[in-house]
């Protein structure tokens, strides 16, 4: 789907050089037969693809921590050029190709912090673009709607008189600078920087099926970029890609535009679903990979300066392109490795008995500064679309490099994860006397993690499949964040028989789910499942809010030019001083949302399927279930002793008692 005719091509298709034996070096760069479920597939692009960007359940303002950008290390793309004669000018326009989980939020946050830059997000999926332009975003990450509204709709003039500030503060009107559209060619033609953010799923057929990443969407998007990008535009791969993809992109650009020099950078995302806005607002690091040439380093400086609007210079890391691509895969693989490692310990604790508790072990080793405490929470296993795909990709690369021991090492992480979830299902069947016939099993949680609606490769799907093989009377599923249709779609892809599928019921409240169940399986760590004693805000959240409020009181009032980070601090000041709930817009500076049309499908579905957000009352549950009233806590979220006092039998993960 290209708006202009293709340039004259040589009679013979040039052979693209093989940089390394990665996945793209095996699949033909110009093969029309590749398959991908993303909306940027082989030309012509497929508009009717499933949404690869799942929503999340919560909607609130991004958490502000006392992390403020230090501009002292920033380098202007003009003033800080490496030789005083810059090839790249001031960035006025950025284009994101792909409006999915990566492209949409990243574009919104960049536009939010760079009001002087026009940011265009383009996608061929018209329904997705309609959602981005409405109150019902296709991704409902915590705080995302407010960020999108600020950049997409602009903000009002506002004079603030707040307690603790020595003077009134004038917030200037902000003009919109974020546009979501299907005007692909127009956005690419005017862009100074083009981020490619399309889907790279695992191949489902052909060479490397089940292991190798399918880069056909990258190829297709790159061809369109090559034909329409202006001379000097910087091309940035943002998708999670196999090593060597930047070289593939460069080869395609040279094929279509042999007389134009483009710099191709790698800028992988490190977003966790459910906290994507927080990750973007306060990143651990921004990684930029470039060619180690003068032009490549200049291009990296330009992108670095865009992020430098809010990210401290010390957190922006520049490396070579291949290292950047590899670092993304290794990061996810090593995070998954930690989960599988602690799950292996949990299996040992359960079999040892004698009171061994994996949470005690995690606490002890987490105090070691060399290890740290993150990703040491044992559970039924990891799911989602990233970890498994990236491990398979990394193992495939190792196998192609004839490093079989290395490949087997990484694949062992997946084998451990698979064994953990199967062992969980076996324990459920064993504790219910080896048979589920005539029994109802309640499943609490279907999303692969809390804070998101993402059902892709959920652990729950695999556990439900194993339990369904036992032909129970009913498997009831409740998740406070997932739409019933999404759960049903994922279950139907699990390969169950018609007889097994008819036993599965999807419900919208926990009471119907647990009614007359013999056992409850907790598979997602939603806070509602812990019970009623939740409290309001954690002490760490209160501390962060207090730090932000103190900073606003001492610093913001003296600044002439107030940034969006400053405004976030002012919002925390209002929240800190107010006992009432202030919502997403405590300063009341956002323009009102346009009302939805009467036929809005999102509003209709929302009113017809309102999910229960009430915390589970385990005392009430005890009176609703049938004996033996088992609770299989796959995420260690409930208070075991409290539930036992109510008459439950409780089995957690890694509990040797």
XYZ file of C-alpha atoms in Angstrom:
657
model
C 0.000 0.000 0.000
C 2.289 2.723 -1.255
C 0.914 6.038 -2.414
C 3.567 6.642 -5.030
C 5.013 4.458 -7.706
C 8.132 2.488 -6.958
C 11.443 3.879 -8.194
C 13.164 2.276 -11.114
C 14.798 -0.940 -10.030
C 17.771 -2.741 -11.458
C 16.935 -5.782 -13.503
C 18.569 -8.157 -11.079
C 17.661 -8.113 -7.398
C 20.863 -7.380 -5.461
C 21.988 -9.957 -2.965
C 21.666 -8.560 0.542
C 24.802 -9.140 2.593
C 24.569 -11.546 5.504
C 25.845 -9.761 8.586
C 25.406 -12.588 11.082
C 23.480 -15.857 11.172
C 20.498 -14.309 12.929
C 16.886 -14.927 12.025
C 16.739 -12.352 9.250
C 19.722 -13.932 7.527
C 17.776 -17.139 6.946
C 14.431 -15.720 5.872
C 14.457 -13.916 2.520
C 14.278 -10.186 2.978
C 11.818 -9.808 0.145
C 9.750 -12.962 0.718
C 5.996 -12.325 0.305
C 5.004 -15.527 2.075
C 5.872 -14.626 5.659
C 3.115 -14.526 8.227
C 2.545 -12.140 11.120
C -0.571 -11.125 13.078
C 0.503 -7.487 13.344
C -1.033 -4.701 11.335
C 2.253 -4.057 9.440
C 2.498 -7.219 7.365
C 3.813 -7.892 3.918
C 2.601 -5.388 1.341
C -0.256 -4.674 1.057
C -0.606 -4.210 4.806
C -3.421 -6.058 6.497
C -5.915 -3.711 8.123
C -7.982 -6.418 9.812
C -5.436 -7.841 12.207
C -6.087 -8.532 15.879
C -4.999 -5.874 18.329
C -1.470 -6.754 19.395
C -1.551 -4.073 22.078
C -3.567 -5.268 25.051
C -5.320 -2.847 27.407
C -4.814 -2.738 31.156
C -7.211 -2.419 33.995
C -6.198 0.648 35.917
C -6.428 4.302 34.909
C -4.692 6.847 37.070
C -2.018 9.471 36.892
C 1.607 8.346 36.556
C 3.453 7.997 39.839
C 5.921 10.780 40.357
C 9.176 9.996 42.049
C 11.931 12.389 42.956
C 13.801 11.808 39.700
C 14.299 15.029 37.796
C 16.216 15.463 34.573
C 19.620 17.068 34.806
C 20.103 19.066 31.624
C 23.792 19.641 32.226
C 24.720 16.586 30.195
C 22.443 17.192 27.238
C 23.924 17.719 23.810
C 22.033 19.740 21.255
C 21.950 18.187 17.788
C 23.260 21.491 16.432
C 25.433 22.997 19.142
C 26.888 19.681 20.263
C 27.733 18.235 16.873
C 30.856 16.179 16.843
C 32.722 18.319 14.322
C 30.897 21.632 14.508
C 29.215 21.075 11.127
C 26.048 19.128 11.886
C 24.460 16.893 9.308
C 21.143 16.848 11.190
C 19.092 19.926 11.956
C 16.671 20.674 14.772
C 13.987 18.003 15.163
C 10.554 19.401 14.333
C 8.632 16.260 13.374
C 8.720 12.638 14.539
C 6.766 9.745 13.026
C 5.937 6.469 14.797
C 5.074 3.680 12.383
C 2.774 1.375 14.348
C 0.281 2.373 17.058
C 0.617 -0.688 19.269
C 1.785 -1.230 22.831
C 5.244 0.197 22.085
C 4.512 2.912 19.523
C 1.451 4.494 21.124
C 2.700 5.064 24.699
C 6.257 5.959 23.635
C 4.995 8.540 21.143
C 2.610 9.983 23.730
C 5.325 10.446 26.359
C 7.805 11.928 23.864
C 5.138 14.382 22.667
C 4.175 15.127 26.281
C 7.701 16.239 27.172
C 8.543 17.882 23.822
C 5.663 20.262 23.063
C 7.773 21.945 20.360
C 7.929 18.716 18.306
C 5.039 17.471 16.158
C 4.584 13.733 16.793
C 2.567 11.662 14.310
C 1.551 8.071 15.030
C 0.385 6.137 11.984
C -1.169 2.717 11.570
C -3.212 0.994 8.880
C -5.623 -0.428 11.446
C -8.422 2.161 11.301
C -10.220 0.845 14.384
C -7.078 1.162 16.451
C -6.556 4.751 15.307
C -10.188 5.563 16.165
C -9.562 4.238 19.669
C -6.441 6.396 20.073
C -8.512 9.446 19.100
C -11.273 8.674 21.617
C -11.675 8.324 25.379
C -11.307 4.538 24.996
C -7.629 3.971 24.245
C -6.677 0.557 22.859
C -4.160 0.400 25.719
C -5.328 1.417 29.182
C -1.990 1.641 30.943
C -2.032 3.460 34.258
C -1.778 7.191 33.532
C -1.743 6.830 29.752
C -5.060 8.543 29.043
C -3.949 11.688 30.847
C -0.634 11.816 28.958
C -2.404 11.265 25.628
C -5.046 13.909 26.383
C -2.401 16.476 27.323
C -0.414 16.020 24.089
C -3.303 15.125 21.746
C -5.877 17.695 22.917
C -3.675 20.361 24.483
C -4.096 22.036 27.871
C -5.822 25.170 29.119
C -4.376 28.356 30.543
C -4.366 28.038 34.317
C -3.408 30.244 37.251
C -2.587 28.205 40.338
C -2.714 29.435 43.904
C -1.632 26.489 46.012
C -0.903 26.176 49.730
C 2.811 26.104 50.432
C 3.777 28.106 47.331
C 4.991 31.709 47.809
C 3.278 33.006 44.674
C 0.680 32.196 42.066
C 1.916 30.049 39.157
C 0.823 30.648 35.593
C 0.512 27.534 33.438
C 0.480 28.553 29.803
C -1.919 27.124 27.274
C -0.487 24.126 25.469
C -1.177 23.435 21.802
C -1.795 19.845 20.641
C 1.288 18.160 19.165
C 0.265 14.482 19.035
C -1.739 13.128 16.088
C -2.970 9.574 15.458
C -3.920 8.869 11.864
C -3.782 6.496 8.901
C -1.962 9.123 6.784
C 1.146 6.987 6.594
C 2.950 8.536 3.640
C 2.332 12.155 4.682
C 3.674 11.536 8.195
C 6.762 9.723 6.918
C 7.555 12.413 4.329
C 7.701 15.230 6.875
C 9.468 13.353 9.695
C 12.999 14.096 10.872
C 13.015 10.889 12.947
C 11.020 7.748 12.074
C 10.476 5.078 14.734
C 9.500 1.637 13.415
C 7.291 0.011 16.064
C 5.620 -2.971 14.403
C 4.966 -6.491 15.602
C 7.649 -9.209 15.445
C 5.922 -12.418 16.553
C 7.437 -15.867 16.502
C 7.101 -17.576 13.122
C 4.269 -20.087 12.941
C 5.407 -22.024 9.878
C 8.425 -22.638 7.680
C 12.080 -22.523 8.673
C 12.463 -21.598 12.318
C 8.747 -21.997 13.118
C 8.189 -21.806 16.847
C 11.575 -20.197 17.496
C 12.576 -17.536 14.966
C 11.119 -14.033 14.951
C 9.025 -13.074 11.938
C 10.409 -9.766 10.655
C 8.117 -9.476 7.620
C 6.271 -6.550 9.212
C 9.612 -4.753 9.710
C 10.469 -5.390 6.058
C 7.146 -4.060 4.810
C 7.236 -0.939 6.962
C 10.854 -0.287 5.968
C 10.017 -0.468 2.268
C 7.407 2.234 2.699
C 9.794 4.340 4.778
C 12.512 3.905 2.141
C 10.268 5.202 -0.631
C 8.931 8.248 1.197
C 11.388 9.389 3.901
C 13.110 12.671 3.233
C 16.849 12.820 2.811
C 18.647 12.867 6.153
C 15.806 11.327 8.146
C 16.936 9.139 11.039
C 15.388 5.661 11.066
C 14.999 4.028 14.495
C 14.058 0.396 15.109
C 11.947 0.346 18.262
C 10.430 -3.117 17.947
C 12.020 -6.090 19.677
C 14.028 -7.564 16.817
C 16.590 -10.278 16.063
C 20.210 -9.238 16.093
C 21.221 -7.820 12.733
C 17.839 -6.277 11.893
C 19.306 -2.770 11.717
C 21.604 -4.011 8.950
C 18.601 -5.520 7.160
C 16.799 -2.173 7.373
C 19.876 -0.400 6.041
C 20.065 -2.851 3.121
C 16.432 -2.204 2.161
C 16.945 1.555 2.370
C 19.986 1.354 0.105
C 18.139 -0.812 -2.375
C 15.302 1.681 -2.831
C 17.336 4.876 -2.318
C 20.927 4.072 -3.337
C 21.875 7.737 -3.630
C 20.596 8.785 -0.179
C 22.363 8.177 3.131
C 20.145 7.187 6.065
C 21.322 6.446 9.577
C 19.630 3.463 11.226
C 19.573 3.346 15.031
C 18.429 0.774 17.562
C 16.385 2.067 20.489
C 14.753 -0.957 22.157
C 11.903 -0.567 24.601
C 12.113 -1.800 28.190
C 8.460 -1.460 29.168
C 6.599 -3.699 31.585
C 2.892 -4.039 30.893
C 0.851 -2.412 33.632
C 3.614 0.135 34.403
C 4.535 1.299 30.892
C 3.932 5.004 31.554
C 5.936 4.878 34.764
C 8.740 3.079 32.891
C 8.724 5.804 30.231
C 8.516 8.682 32.698
C 11.289 7.365 34.941
C 13.342 4.889 32.890
C 16.228 2.948 34.375
C 18.006 3.590 31.097
C 17.410 4.678 27.532
C 19.507 2.562 25.199
C 20.534 3.937 21.804
C 22.590 1.868 19.394
C 24.229 3.398 16.331
C 26.958 2.813 13.811
C 30.259 3.860 15.344
C 30.862 6.388 12.593
C 30.734 10.166 12.732
C 27.291 10.219 11.084
C 26.005 7.413 13.307
C 27.140 9.119 16.496
C 25.588 12.410 15.359
C 22.277 10.658 14.716
C 22.428 9.072 18.185
C 22.995 12.540 19.649
C 19.825 13.814 17.945
C 17.693 11.034 19.437
C 19.446 11.422 22.778
C 18.449 15.084 22.846
C 14.773 14.179 22.307
C 14.831 11.942 25.380
C 16.943 14.489 27.218
C 13.885 16.700 27.588
C 13.060 14.685 30.718
C 15.598 11.866 31.124
C 18.894 12.622 32.919
C 21.888 12.328 30.618
C 23.455 9.684 32.870
C 20.514 7.371 32.145
C 20.916 7.574 28.354
C 23.351 4.892 27.207
C 24.842 4.852 23.703
C 26.395 1.698 22.272
C 26.859 0.092 18.872
C 23.789 -1.139 17.029
C 24.321 -4.875 17.376
C 24.984 -4.605 21.121
C 21.758 -2.656 21.539
C 19.724 -5.320 19.731
C 21.334 -8.117 21.713
C 20.930 -6.294 25.052
C 17.148 -6.229 24.669
C 16.912 -9.989 24.155
C 19.374 -10.727 26.947
C 17.581 -8.426 29.395
C 14.254 -10.237 29.048
C 15.942 -13.630 29.047
C 17.813 -12.935 32.267
C 14.682 -11.610 33.973
C 12.896 -14.817 33.003
C 15.912 -16.772 34.221
C 15.556 -15.256 37.699
C 11.887 -16.250 37.810
C 12.650 -19.814 36.762
C 15.518 -19.972 39.246
C 13.380 -19.021 42.218
C 10.617 -21.332 40.979
C 13.140 -24.162 40.954
C 13.881 -23.321 44.585
C 10.132 -23.312 45.315
C 9.850 -26.885 44.017
C 12.657 -27.943 46.349
C 11.001 -26.240 49.318
C 7.728 -28.054 48.680
C 9.401 -31.454 48.457
C 11.749 -30.857 51.392
C 8.930 -30.061 53.800
C 10.255 -29.311 57.285
C 8.842 -25.772 57.090
C 10.956 -24.643 54.154
C 9.476 -21.464 52.659
C 10.615 -19.995 49.350
C 9.590 -16.501 50.479
C 12.063 -16.731 53.362
C 14.767 -17.874 50.958
C 13.962 -15.016 48.557
C 14.083 -12.516 51.418
C 17.476 -13.788 52.536
C 19.176 -13.830 49.146
C 17.499 -10.565 48.108
C 19.425 -8.795 50.873
C 22.614 -9.583 48.990
C 23.477 -6.365 47.173
C 24.953 -8.402 44.331
C 21.585 -10.042 43.666
C 18.886 -7.608 44.795
C 15.279 -8.499 45.562
C 13.545 -7.975 42.220
C 12.122 -10.901 40.237
C 12.564 -13.288 43.152
C 8.854 -13.864 43.790
C 7.981 -17.514 43.221
C 4.752 -18.329 41.410
C 3.033 -20.602 38.969
C 5.285 -19.300 36.181
C 5.671 -16.399 33.771
C 3.475 -15.747 30.763
C 2.921 -12.924 28.318
C 4.139 -12.285 24.817
C 7.710 -11.153 25.525
C 9.779 -13.463 27.703
C 9.136 -16.720 25.875
C 9.468 -15.117 22.440
C 12.765 -13.430 23.293
C 14.231 -16.567 24.883
C 13.351 -18.571 21.775
C 14.886 -15.878 19.588
C 18.105 -15.804 21.607
C 18.349 -19.606 21.692
C 17.750 -19.772 17.943
C 20.589 -17.316 17.351
C 22.882 -19.405 19.569
C 21.932 -22.555 17.650
C 22.667 -20.813 14.333
C 26.074 -19.865 15.717
C 26.648 -23.579 16.521
C 26.561 -22.823 20.252
C 24.297 -25.719 21.195
C 25.234 -25.685 24.875
C 24.360 -21.992 25.066
C 21.025 -22.576 23.320
C 20.170 -25.454 25.659
C 21.044 -23.285 28.646
C 18.543 -20.606 27.679
C 15.875 -23.126 26.674
C 16.164 -24.688 30.124
C 14.554 -21.486 31.457
C 11.457 -22.280 29.395
C 11.475 -25.944 30.400
C 11.541 -24.939 34.051
C 8.640 -22.548 33.475
C 6.611 -25.255 31.736
C 7.310 -27.745 34.506
C 6.231 -25.234 37.158
C 2.776 -24.704 35.683
C 2.275 -28.416 34.980
C 3.328 -29.295 38.519
C 0.776 -26.780 39.806
C -2.013 -28.446 37.807
C -0.904 -31.906 38.975
C -1.042 -30.738 42.592
C -4.614 -29.511 42.120
C -5.706 -32.901 40.782
C -3.748 -34.835 43.417
C -5.177 -32.878 46.363
C -8.697 -33.449 45.020
C -8.203 -37.207 45.300
C -6.849 -37.676 41.813
C -10.053 -36.795 39.974
C -11.995 -33.655 39.052
C -15.100 -35.515 37.868
C -18.264 -33.841 39.147
C -16.311 -30.956 40.698
C -16.258 -27.254 39.945
C -12.920 -25.442 39.802
C -12.853 -21.645 40.182
C -10.081 -19.729 38.389
C -9.323 -16.285 39.837
C -7.215 -14.358 37.349
C -6.646 -14.872 33.656
C -4.379 -11.986 32.556
C -0.713 -12.959 32.553
C -0.057 -10.315 35.245
C -1.976 -7.758 37.260
C -2.430 -4.259 35.887
C -3.034 -5.412 32.319
C -5.668 -7.011 30.130
C -3.074 -8.959 28.177
C -4.225 -12.554 27.819
C -1.592 -13.637 25.302
C 0.272 -16.755 26.402
C -1.257 -16.460 29.850
C -0.271 -19.067 32.418
C -3.999 -19.487 33.075
C -4.554 -20.832 29.554
C -2.063 -23.637 30.094
C -3.360 -24.514 33.571
C -6.978 -24.512 32.373
C -6.028 -26.799 29.487
C -4.411 -29.292 31.877
C -7.390 -29.181 34.256
C -9.901 -29.511 31.415
C -8.270 -32.823 30.472
C -9.671 -34.159 33.771
C -13.239 -33.375 32.590
C -14.476 -31.470 35.680
C -18.120 -30.477 35.953
C -17.207 -26.818 35.404
C -14.213 -24.494 35.200
C -15.354 -20.979 36.128
C -13.088 -18.048 35.230
C -13.129 -14.531 36.670
C -10.670 -11.722 35.979
C -11.381 -8.133 37.101
C -9.570 -6.641 34.107
C -10.153 -8.892 31.095
C -13.084 -8.740 28.710
C -14.996 -12.010 28.465
C -14.563 -12.095 24.680
C -10.770 -11.890 25.022
C -10.727 -14.737 27.550
C -13.003 -16.845 25.375
C -10.832 -16.219 22.296
C -7.671 -17.272 24.101
C -9.275 -20.398 25.583
C -10.606 -21.459 22.189
C -7.058 -21.306 20.767
C -5.813 -23.776 23.402
C -6.837 -26.826 21.389
C -9.592 -28.116 23.684
C -12.330 -30.438 22.482
C -15.928 -29.268 22.175
C -16.828 -31.263 25.287
C -14.050 -29.596 27.265
C -14.924 -26.113 26.013
C -18.576 -26.370 27.042
C -17.466 -26.924 30.653
C -15.694 -23.554 30.768
C -17.742 -20.578 31.984
C -16.514 -16.973 31.992
C -18.056 -14.804 34.709
C -17.945 -11.114 35.639
C -17.857 -11.365 39.434
C -16.036 -13.484 41.970
C -19.160 -14.629 43.819
C -20.591 -16.500 40.851
C -17.132 -17.860 40.128
C -16.589 -19.485 43.554
C -20.208 -20.558 44.167
C -20.235 -24.326 44.876
C -16.597 -24.716 43.793
C -14.488 -27.401 45.388
C -11.257 -25.485 44.770
C -10.080 -21.971 43.916
C -6.954 -21.454 41.787
C -5.371 -17.985 42.037
C -3.377 -17.439 38.854
C -2.987 -13.631 38.664
C -1.788 -11.458 41.551
C -4.666 -8.934 41.442
C -4.833 -7.052 44.730
C -8.586 -7.793 44.924
C -7.771 -11.436 45.574
C -5.836 -10.699 48.761
C -8.990 -9.852 50.641
C -10.572 -6.822 52.247
C -7.653 -5.687 54.408
C -5.849 -3.766 51.716
C -5.451 -0.206 53.000
C -5.299 2.812 50.719
C -1.755 3.742 49.678
C 1.495 2.006 50.502
C 4.070 3.751 52.641
C 6.470 3.888 49.681
C 3.823 5.607 47.532
C 3.118 8.101 50.302
C 6.846 8.774 50.704
C 7.297 9.359 46.960
C 4.288 11.689 46.923
C 5.646 13.638 49.894
C 9.074 14.004 48.230
C 7.460 15.287 45.041
C 5.285 17.728 46.967
C 8.273 19.049 48.924
C 10.232 19.479 45.699
C 7.345 21.385 44.122
C 7.140 23.696 47.131
C 10.866 24.462 47.172
C 11.771 24.536 43.479
C 8.888 24.890 41.029
C 7.665 28.233 42.332
C 11.012 29.838 41.445
C 11.120 28.582 37.842
C 10.187 30.805 34.936
C 9.776 27.987 32.417
C 7.664 25.193 33.896
C 7.969 21.764 32.281
C 5.508 18.888 32.331
C 7.669 17.214 34.978
C 7.225 20.328 37.107
C 3.473 20.158 36.546
C 3.456 16.528 37.701
C 5.143 17.672 40.910
C 2.483 20.362 41.359
C -0.194 17.703 40.934
C 1.404 15.657 43.692
C 1.419 18.763 45.870
C -2.343 19.077 45.374
C -2.845 15.399 46.191
C -0.625 15.674 49.260
C -2.595 18.639 50.597
C -6.040 17.269 49.719
C -7.897 14.521 51.538
C -10.400 14.139 48.693
C -9.851 11.999 45.607
C -8.466 14.276 42.908
C -8.480 11.957 39.873
C -6.219 12.252 36.850
C -6.427 16.028 36.521
C -6.083 17.642 39.957
C -5.089 20.992 38.409
C -8.122 20.942 36.076
C -6.034 22.039 33.093
C -7.083 19.394 30.570
C -9.671 20.139 27.924
C -12.922 18.193 28.443
C -13.159 14.923 26.552
C -15.504 14.957 23.588
C -18.588 12.823 24.282
C -18.725 9.428 22.618
C -21.276 8.855 19.861
C -24.443 7.061 20.915
C -23.433 3.925 19.025
C -20.012 3.718 20.777
C -19.264 0.014 21.084
C -16.852 0.546 23.991
C -19.497 2.276 26.075
C -22.039 -0.393 25.184
C -19.734 -3.254 26.141
C -18.630 -1.456 29.299
C -22.176 -0.994 30.572
C -23.188 -4.528 29.665
C -20.106 -6.126 31.218
C -19.077 -4.244 34.341
C -16.440 -6.333 36.089
C -16.525 -6.654 39.844
C -13.696 -4.598 41.372
C -14.682 -5.423 44.957
C -12.027 -7.223 47.036
C -12.776 -10.875 47.636
C -14.424 -11.517 51.019
C -12.885 -14.842 51.948
C -15.202 -15.271 54.942
C -18.117 -15.104 52.518
C -16.368 -17.419 50.102
C -15.995 -20.036 52.840
C -19.775 -20.300 53.089
C -20.237 -20.525 49.315
C -17.789 -23.294 48.434
C -18.157 -27.026 48.749
C -15.833 -29.244 50.724
C -12.886 -29.669 50.755
C -12.597 -25.882 50.078
C -9.090 -25.851 48.654
C -7.299 -22.615 47.749
C -4.335 -23.156 45.444
C -2.511 -19.847 45.664
C -0.371 -19.705 42.538
C 0.909 -16.228 43.371
C 1.277 -16.343 47.170
C -1.103 -13.405 47.626
C -3.446 -14.584 50.407
C -2.823 -14.859 54.146
C -2.554 -18.607 54.639
C -3.180 -18.616 58.391
C -6.203 -16.331 58.077
C -7.786 -18.525 55.415
C -7.053 -21.686 57.393
C -8.871 -20.174 60.355
C -11.912 -19.788 58.081
C -11.863 -23.496 57.235
C -9.914 -23.425 53.964
C -7.165 -25.780 52.979
C -4.414 -23.643 51.463
C -1.510 -24.630 49.271
C 0.871 -21.907 48.113
C 3.976 -21.959 45.945
C 7.186 -23.083 47.642
C 5.590 -23.766 51.013
C 7.040 -26.869 52.632
C 4.393 -27.200 55.331
